[in-house]
Short mmCIF file of C-alpha atoms and ligand atoms in Angstrom, two decimals:
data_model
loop_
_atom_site.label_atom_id
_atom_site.label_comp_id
_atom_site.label_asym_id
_atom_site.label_seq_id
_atom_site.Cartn_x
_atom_site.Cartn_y
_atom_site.Cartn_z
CA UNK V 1 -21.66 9.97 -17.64
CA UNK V 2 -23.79 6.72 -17.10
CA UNK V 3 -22.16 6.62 -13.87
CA UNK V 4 -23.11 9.51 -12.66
CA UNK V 5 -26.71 9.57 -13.82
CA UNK V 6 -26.70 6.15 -11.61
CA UNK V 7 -25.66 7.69 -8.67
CA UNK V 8 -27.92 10.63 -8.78
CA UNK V 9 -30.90 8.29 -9.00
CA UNK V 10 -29.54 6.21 -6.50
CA UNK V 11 -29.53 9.24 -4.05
CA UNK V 12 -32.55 10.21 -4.58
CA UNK V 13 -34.02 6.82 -3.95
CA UNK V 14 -35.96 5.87 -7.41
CA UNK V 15 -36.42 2.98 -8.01
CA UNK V 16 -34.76 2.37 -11.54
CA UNK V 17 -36.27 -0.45 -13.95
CA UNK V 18 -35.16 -2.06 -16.52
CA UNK V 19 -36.20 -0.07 -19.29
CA UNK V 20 -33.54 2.94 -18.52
CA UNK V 21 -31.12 0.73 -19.85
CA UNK V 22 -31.10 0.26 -23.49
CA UNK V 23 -29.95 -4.02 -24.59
CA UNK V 24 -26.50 -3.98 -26.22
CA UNK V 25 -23.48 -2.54 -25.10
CA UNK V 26 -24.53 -1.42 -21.96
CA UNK V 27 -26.56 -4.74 -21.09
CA UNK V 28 -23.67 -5.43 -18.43
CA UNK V 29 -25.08 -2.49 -16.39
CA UNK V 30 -28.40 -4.25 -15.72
CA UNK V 31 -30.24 -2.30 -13.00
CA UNK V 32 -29.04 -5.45 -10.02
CA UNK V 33 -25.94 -4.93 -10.60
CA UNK V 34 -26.32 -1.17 -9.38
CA UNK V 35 -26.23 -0.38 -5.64
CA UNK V 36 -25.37 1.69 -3.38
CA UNK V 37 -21.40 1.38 -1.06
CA UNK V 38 -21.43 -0.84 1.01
CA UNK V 39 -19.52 -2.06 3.96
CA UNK V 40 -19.94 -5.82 5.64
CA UNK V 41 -18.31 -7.68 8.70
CA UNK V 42 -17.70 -11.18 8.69
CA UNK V 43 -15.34 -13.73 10.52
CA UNK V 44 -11.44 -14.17 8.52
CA UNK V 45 -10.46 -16.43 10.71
CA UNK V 46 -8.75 -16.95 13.82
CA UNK V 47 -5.02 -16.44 15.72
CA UNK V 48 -3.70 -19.38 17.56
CA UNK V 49 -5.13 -17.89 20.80
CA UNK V 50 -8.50 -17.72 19.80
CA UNK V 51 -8.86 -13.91 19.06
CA UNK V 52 -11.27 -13.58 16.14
CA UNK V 53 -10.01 -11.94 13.13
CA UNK V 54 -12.69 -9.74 11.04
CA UNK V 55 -13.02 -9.25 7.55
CA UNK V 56 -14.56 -6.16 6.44
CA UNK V 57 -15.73 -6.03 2.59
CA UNK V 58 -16.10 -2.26 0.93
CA UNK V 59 -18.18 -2.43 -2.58
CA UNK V 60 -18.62 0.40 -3.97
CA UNK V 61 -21.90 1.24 -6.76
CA UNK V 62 -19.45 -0.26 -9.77
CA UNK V 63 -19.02 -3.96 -7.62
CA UNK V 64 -15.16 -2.77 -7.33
CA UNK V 65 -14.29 -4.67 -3.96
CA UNK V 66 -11.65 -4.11 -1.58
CA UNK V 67 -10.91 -6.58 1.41
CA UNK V 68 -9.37 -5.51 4.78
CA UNK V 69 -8.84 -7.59 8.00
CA UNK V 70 -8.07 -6.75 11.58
CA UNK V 71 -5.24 -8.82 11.46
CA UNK V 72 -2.19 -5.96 10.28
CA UNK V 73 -5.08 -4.05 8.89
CA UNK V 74 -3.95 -5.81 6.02
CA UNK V 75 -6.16 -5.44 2.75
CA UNK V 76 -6.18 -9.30 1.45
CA UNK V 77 -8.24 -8.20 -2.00
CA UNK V 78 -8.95 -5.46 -4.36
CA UNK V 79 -11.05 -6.53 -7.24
CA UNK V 80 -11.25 -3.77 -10.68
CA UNK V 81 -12.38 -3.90 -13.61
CA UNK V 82 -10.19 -4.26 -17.16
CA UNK V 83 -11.25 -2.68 -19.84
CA UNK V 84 -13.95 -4.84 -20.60
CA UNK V 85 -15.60 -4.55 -17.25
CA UNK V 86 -13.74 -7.85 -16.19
CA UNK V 87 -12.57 -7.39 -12.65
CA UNK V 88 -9.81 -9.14 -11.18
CA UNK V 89 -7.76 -9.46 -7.97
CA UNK V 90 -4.97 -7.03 -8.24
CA UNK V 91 -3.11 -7.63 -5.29
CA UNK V 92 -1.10 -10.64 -3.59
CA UNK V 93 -2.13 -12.14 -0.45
CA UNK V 94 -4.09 -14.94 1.06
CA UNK V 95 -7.46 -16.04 1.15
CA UNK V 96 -6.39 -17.20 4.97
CA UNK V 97 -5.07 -17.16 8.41
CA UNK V 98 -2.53 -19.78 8.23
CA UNK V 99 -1.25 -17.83 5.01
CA UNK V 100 -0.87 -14.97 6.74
CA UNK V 101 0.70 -16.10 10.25
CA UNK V 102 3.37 -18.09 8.05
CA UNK V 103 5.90 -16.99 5.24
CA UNK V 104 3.97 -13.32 4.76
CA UNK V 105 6.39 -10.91 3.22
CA UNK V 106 3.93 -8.09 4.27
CA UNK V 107 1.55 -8.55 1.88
CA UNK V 108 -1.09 -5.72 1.81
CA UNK V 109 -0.23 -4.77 5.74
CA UNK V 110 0.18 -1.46 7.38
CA UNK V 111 4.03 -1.42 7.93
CA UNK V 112 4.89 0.50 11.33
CA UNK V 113 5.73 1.53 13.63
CA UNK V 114 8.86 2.40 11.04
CA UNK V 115 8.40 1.15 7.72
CA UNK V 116 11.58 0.27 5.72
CA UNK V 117 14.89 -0.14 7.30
CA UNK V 118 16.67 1.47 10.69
CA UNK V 119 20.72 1.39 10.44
CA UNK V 120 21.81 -1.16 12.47
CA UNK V 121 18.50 -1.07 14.55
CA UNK V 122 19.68 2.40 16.37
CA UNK V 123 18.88 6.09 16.59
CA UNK V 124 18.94 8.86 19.14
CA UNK V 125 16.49 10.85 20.20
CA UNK V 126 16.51 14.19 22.41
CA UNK V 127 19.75 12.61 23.46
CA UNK V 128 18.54 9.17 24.37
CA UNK V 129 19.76 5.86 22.28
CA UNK V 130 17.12 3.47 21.10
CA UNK V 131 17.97 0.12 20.25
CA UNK V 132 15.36 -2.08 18.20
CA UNK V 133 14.87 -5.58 17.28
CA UNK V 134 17.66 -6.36 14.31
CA UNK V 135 15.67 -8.67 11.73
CA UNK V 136 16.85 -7.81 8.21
CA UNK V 137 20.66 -8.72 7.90
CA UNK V 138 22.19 -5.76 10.54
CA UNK V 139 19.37 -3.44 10.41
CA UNK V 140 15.68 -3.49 12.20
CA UNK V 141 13.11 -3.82 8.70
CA UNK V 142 9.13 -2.57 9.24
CA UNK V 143 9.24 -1.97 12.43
CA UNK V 144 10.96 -5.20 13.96
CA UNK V 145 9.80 -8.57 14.92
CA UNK V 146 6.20 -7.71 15.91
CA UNK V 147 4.81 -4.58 13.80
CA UNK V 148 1.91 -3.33 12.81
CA UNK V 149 1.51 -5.87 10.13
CA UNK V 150 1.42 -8.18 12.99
CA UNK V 151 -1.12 -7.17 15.53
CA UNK V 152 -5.00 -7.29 15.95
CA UNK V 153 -6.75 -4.16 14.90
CA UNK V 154 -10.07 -2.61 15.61
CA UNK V 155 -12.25 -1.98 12.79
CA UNK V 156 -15.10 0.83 12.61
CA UNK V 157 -17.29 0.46 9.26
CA UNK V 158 -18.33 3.94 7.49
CA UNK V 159 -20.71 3.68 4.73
CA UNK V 160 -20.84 7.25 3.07
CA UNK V 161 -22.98 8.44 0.11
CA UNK V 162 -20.60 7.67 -2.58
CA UNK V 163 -18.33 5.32 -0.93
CA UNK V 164 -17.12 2.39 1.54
CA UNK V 165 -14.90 2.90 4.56
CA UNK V 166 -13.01 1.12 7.30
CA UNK V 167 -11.63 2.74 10.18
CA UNK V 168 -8.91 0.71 11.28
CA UNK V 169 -7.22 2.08 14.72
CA UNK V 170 -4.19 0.28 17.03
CA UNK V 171 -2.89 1.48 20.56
CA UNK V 172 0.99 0.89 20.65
CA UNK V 173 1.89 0.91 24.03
CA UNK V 174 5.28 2.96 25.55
CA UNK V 175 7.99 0.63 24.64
CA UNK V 176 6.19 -2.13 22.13
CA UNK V 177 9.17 -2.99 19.76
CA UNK V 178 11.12 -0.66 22.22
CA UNK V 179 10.16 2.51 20.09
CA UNK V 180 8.90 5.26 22.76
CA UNK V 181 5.65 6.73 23.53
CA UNK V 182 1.46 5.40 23.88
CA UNK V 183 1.03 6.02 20.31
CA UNK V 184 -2.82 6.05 18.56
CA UNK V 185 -3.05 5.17 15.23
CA UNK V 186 -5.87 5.45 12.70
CA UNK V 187 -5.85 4.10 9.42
CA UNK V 188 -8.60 4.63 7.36
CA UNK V 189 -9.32 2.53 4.07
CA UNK V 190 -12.39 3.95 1.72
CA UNK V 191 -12.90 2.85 -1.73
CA UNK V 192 -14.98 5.45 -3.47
CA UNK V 193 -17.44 5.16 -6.50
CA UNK V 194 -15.07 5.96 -9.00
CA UNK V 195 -12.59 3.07 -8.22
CA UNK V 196 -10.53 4.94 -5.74
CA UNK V 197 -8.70 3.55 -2.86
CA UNK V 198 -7.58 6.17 -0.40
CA UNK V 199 -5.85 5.31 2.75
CA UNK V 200 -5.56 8.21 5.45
CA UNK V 201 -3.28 8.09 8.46
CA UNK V 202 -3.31 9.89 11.74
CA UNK V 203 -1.44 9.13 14.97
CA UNK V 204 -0.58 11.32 18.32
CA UNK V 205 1.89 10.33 20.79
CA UNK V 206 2.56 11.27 24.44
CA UNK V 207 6.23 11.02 23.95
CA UNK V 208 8.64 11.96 21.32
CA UNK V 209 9.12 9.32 18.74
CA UNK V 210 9.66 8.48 15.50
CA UNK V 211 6.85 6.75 12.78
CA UNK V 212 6.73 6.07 9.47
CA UNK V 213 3.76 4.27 8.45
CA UNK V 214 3.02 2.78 4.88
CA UNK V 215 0.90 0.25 3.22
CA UNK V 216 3.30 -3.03 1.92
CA UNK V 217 0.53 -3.95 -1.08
CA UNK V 218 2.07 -6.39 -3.72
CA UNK V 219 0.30 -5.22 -6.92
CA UNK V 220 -0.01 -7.16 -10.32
CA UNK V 221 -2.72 -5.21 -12.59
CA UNK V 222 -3.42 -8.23 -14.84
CA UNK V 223 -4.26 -10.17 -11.32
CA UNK V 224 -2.43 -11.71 -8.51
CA UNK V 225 -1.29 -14.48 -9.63
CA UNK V 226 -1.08 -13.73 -13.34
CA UNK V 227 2.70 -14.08 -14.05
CA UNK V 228 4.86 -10.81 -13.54
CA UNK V 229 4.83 -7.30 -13.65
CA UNK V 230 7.95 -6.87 -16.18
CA UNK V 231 5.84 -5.99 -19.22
CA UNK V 232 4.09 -3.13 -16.87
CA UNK V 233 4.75 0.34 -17.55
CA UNK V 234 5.76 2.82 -14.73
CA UNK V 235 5.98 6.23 -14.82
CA UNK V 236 7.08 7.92 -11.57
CA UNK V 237 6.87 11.22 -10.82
CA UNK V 238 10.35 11.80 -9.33
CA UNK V 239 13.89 13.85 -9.88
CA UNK V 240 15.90 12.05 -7.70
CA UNK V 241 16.48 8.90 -5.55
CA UNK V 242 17.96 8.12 -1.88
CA UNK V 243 21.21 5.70 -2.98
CA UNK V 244 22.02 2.87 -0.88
CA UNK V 245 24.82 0.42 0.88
CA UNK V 246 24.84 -2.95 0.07
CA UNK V 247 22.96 -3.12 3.40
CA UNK V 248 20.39 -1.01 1.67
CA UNK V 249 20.49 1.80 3.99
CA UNK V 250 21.11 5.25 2.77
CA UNK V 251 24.08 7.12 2.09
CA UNK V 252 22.36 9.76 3.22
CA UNK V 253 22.45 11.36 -1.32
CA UNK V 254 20.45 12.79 -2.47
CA UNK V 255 20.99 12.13 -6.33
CA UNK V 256 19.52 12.62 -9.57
CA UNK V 257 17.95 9.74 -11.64
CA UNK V 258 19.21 10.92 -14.51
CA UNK V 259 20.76 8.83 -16.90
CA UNK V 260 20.52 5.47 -14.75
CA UNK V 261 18.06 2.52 -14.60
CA UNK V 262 16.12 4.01 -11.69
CA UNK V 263 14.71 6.76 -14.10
CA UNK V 264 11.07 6.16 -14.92
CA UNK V 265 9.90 9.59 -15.83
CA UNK V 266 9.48 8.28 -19.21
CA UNK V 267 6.99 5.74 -19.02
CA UNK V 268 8.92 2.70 -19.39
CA UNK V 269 8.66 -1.25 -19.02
CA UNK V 270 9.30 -2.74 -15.11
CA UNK V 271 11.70 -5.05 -16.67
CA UNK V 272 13.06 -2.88 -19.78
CA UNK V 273 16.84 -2.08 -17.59
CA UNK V 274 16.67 -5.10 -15.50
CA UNK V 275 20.17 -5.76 -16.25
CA UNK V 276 21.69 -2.66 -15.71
CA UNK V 277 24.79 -2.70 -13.64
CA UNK V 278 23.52 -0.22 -10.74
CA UNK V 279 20.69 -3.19 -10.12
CA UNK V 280 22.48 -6.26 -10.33
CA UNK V 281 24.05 -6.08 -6.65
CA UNK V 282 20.19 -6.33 -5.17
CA UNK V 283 18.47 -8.44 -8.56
CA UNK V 284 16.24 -5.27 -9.44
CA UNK V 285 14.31 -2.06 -7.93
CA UNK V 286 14.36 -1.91 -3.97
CA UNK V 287 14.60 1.72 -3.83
CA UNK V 288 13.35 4.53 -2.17
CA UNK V 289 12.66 7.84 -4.62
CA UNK V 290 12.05 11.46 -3.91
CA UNK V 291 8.67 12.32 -5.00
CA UNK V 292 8.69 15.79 -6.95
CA UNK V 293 6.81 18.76 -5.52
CA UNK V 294 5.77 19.73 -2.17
CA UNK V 295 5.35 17.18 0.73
CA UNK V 296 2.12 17.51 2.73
CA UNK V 297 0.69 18.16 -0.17
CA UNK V 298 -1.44 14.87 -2.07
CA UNK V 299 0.30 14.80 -5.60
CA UNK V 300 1.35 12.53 -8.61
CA UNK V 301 3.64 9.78 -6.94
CA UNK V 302 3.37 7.00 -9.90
CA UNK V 303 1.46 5.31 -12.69
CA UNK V 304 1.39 2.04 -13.43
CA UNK V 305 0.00 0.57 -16.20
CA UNK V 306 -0.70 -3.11 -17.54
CA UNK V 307 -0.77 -3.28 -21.44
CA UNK V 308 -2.87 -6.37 -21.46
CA UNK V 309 -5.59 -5.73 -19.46
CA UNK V 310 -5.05 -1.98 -19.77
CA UNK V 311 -5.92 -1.36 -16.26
CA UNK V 312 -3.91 1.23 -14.62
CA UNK V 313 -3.15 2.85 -11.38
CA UNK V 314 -2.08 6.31 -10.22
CA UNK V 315 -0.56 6.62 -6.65
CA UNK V 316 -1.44 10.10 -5.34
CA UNK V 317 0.60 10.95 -1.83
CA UNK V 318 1.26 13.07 0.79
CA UNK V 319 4.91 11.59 1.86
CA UNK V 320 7.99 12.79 0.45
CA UNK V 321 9.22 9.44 -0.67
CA UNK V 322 7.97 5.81 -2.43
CA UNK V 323 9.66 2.64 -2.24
CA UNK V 324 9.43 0.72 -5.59
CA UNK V 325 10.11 -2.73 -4.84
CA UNK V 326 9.47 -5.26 -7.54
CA UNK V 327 8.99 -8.36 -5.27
CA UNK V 328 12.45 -9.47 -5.65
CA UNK V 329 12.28 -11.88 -2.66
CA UNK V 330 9.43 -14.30 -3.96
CA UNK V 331 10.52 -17.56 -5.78
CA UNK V 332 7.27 -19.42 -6.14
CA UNK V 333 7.34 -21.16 -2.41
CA UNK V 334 4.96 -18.58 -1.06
CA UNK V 335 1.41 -19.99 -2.17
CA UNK V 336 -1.19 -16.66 -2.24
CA UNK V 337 -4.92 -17.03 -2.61
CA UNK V 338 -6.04 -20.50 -4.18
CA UNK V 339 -2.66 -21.98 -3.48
CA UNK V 340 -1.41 -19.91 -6.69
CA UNK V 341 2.51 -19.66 -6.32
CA UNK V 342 3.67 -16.24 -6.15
CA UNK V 343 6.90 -15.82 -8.81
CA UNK V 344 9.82 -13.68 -8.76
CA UNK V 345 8.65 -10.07 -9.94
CA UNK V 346 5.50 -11.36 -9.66
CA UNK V 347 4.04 -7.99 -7.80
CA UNK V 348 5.20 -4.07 -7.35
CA UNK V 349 4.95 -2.53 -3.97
CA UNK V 350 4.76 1.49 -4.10
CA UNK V 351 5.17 2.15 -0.53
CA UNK V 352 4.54 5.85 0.31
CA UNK V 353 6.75 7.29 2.83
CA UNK V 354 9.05 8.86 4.65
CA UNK V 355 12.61 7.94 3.18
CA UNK V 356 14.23 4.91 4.93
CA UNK V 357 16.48 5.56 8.01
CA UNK V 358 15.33 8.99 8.68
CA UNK V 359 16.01 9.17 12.08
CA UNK V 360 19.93 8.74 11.07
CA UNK V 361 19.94 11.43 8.84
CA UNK V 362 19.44 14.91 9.58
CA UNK V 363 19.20 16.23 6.00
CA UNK V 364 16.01 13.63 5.47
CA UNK V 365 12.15 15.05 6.03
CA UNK V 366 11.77 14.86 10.21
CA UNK V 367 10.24 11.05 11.13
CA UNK V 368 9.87 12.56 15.23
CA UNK V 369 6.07 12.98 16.45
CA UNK V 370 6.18 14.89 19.87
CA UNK V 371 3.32 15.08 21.91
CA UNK V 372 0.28 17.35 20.93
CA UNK V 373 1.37 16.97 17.51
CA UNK V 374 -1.06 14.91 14.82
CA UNK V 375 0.98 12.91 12.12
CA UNK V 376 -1.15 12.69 8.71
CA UNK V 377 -0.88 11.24 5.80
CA UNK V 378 -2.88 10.04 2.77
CA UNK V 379 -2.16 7.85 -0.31
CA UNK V 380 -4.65 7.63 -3.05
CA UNK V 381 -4.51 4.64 -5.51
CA UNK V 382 -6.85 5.73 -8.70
CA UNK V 383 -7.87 2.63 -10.86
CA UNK V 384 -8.96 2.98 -14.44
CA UNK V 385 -9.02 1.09 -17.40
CA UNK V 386 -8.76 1.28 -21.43
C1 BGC A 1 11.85 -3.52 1.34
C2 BGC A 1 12.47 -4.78 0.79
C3 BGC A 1 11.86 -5.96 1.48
C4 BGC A 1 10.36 -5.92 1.25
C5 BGC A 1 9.64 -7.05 1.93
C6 BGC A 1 10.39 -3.57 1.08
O1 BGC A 1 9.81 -2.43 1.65
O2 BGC A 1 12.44 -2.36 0.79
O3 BGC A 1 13.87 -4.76 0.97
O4 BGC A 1 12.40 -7.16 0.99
O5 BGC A 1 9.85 -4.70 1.73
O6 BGC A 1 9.96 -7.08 3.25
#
């Protein structure tokens, strides 16, 4: 309500004193602290080379901040408010360049040019064999040893009426990483006034390929940093699940989540079923679910919520899939922002996508982009707090 009354002021350019806002319980909402979304460019930091790596900063009318860099078109922060108004850091990363060009399991990146895991680094397509890099046991893993997460991006600021963009955009030449086809990518980041973060993909190609792009953010509601996620609650908004080999590639099931551990359409603690049988082989959830209702179509992947600081967090998506992953692979060596040591569950990735190893099985949504097609996709994270 206040909100709103703000930004129709703001728009139509009064200036607003003081006196609109009464002492007490709204004194927090002091007319400075009001503005309008913004977007700013600064220097990150630099690659070995010399290339300059740019930070752009989206604040949107409530101070919410999100942080994205050229570098992976990786977003480093994303600051909301608890219930109280208190923002924090939500999600893992580091504050800089030698953080990221060293131990960085993805944090925050755009994963492509195939995020999650290719069988044994193969697949065919129109008849032809493609063989890419093998980096994750006997498999090729987000797009193999140079992705997306790893190259220079350009950024293209967009300041709108009620909210804060980036345009993020990457030419992957015919052949980079030995996938086919010039591909054009745009990824756009915008953090709207009412603590939204929407990320919108598009890509063409000039030859048939395959692409499966998703954002790898490492989220801890309470704030990066702050212990881990096990006491969140997650509710996700799917039937079934896409099983796995103790390679974690598909079996190419589709099966029902019913009456195992990977069933969270209840809203249930992260760590509630950690010892369940079905998740001791990989030490907890590194899965990839089927998201109910019609792909294409933006709706209800997940909510997360943290009981403490009662934030919360709906994932709204386009894709057909989400891989929970409850950042099974950190230990505490990984120092994040600050030199804070990342633990063991200390973060949950929802990556919105296509289901792993698509392009090895024909009963999975298509992965292929052909040439005057446009892939597009959108993921909407929606912060709030009680
Ligand atoms: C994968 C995990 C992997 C993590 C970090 C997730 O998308 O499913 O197996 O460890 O990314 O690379």
């Amino acid at each position: 309500m206040k909100r709103s009354l703000v930004a129709t002021l703001l728009a139509a350019g009064l200036l607003i004193t003081g006196a609109l806002w009464p002492a007490g319980a709204h004194a927090a909402k002091k007319p400075k602290d009001i503005r309008r979304a913004t977007v700013q460019v600064s220097e990150f930091g630099h690659l070995p080379d010399g290339t300059t790596i740019n930070l752009y900063t989206l604040t949107n009318a409530k101070g919410s901040v999100a942080k994205v860099i050229s570098y992976g078109a990786t977003l480093t922060e994303l600051w909301i408010p608890n219930y109280a108004g208190r923002k924090r850091d939500v999600v893992l990363g580091f504050d800089n360049m030698e953080g990221y060009l060293g131990t960085d399991p993805y944090f925050g990146a755009i994963v492509g040019r195939y995020g999650n895991r290719i069988a044994k680094g193969l697949f065919t397509l129109d008849g032809k064999q493609y063989s890419l890099a093998v980096n994750n046991g006997p498999n090729s893993l987000h797009g193999g040893i140079k992705g997306f997460d790893k190259v220079v991006w350009q950024g293209q600021p967009v300041e709108g009426a009620h909210a804060a963009a980036v345009k993020m955009t990457y030419h992957s030449a015919d052949g980079e990483e030995n996938y086919p086809g010039n591909l054009d990518v745009a990824v756009t980041y915008t953090l709207t006034d009412d603590d939204e973060l929407k990320i919108q993909y598009s890509a063409t190609t000039d030859k048939a390929t395959v692409l499966n792009l998703t954002n790898h953010s490492y989220f801890n509601l309470a704030g990066a940093g702050e212990g881990t996620i096990l006491d969140h609650v997650l509710f996700l908004n799917a039937d079934d699940y896409t099983p796995v080999d103790a390679t974690l590639i598909p079996t190419g099931e589709i099966a029902p989540v019913a009456g195992t551990a990977f069933d969270f359409r209840k809203p249930t603690a992260i760590g509630k079923r950690l010892d369940a049988p079905e998740l001791k082989a990989v030490g907890g959830y590194d899965i990839n679910y089927v998201v109910n209702g019609e792909a294409g179509k933006l709706r209800l992947a997940a909510r997360a919520e943290d009981p403490n600081s009662g934030r919360s967090m709906e994932v709204w998506t386009t894709q057909p899939g989400v891989q929970l992953y409850i950042a099974i692979s950190l230990d505490g060596s990984v120092k994040g922002k600050h030199g804070i040591a990342y633990p063991k569950y200390g973060a949950f990735c929802l990556e919105t996508q296509h289901y792993p190893d698509s392009p090895n099985h024909p009963n999975f949504p298509s992965t292929v982009l052909r040439p005057g097609q446009t892939y597009s996709e959108e993921t909407d994270y929606k912060f709030s707090a009680k």
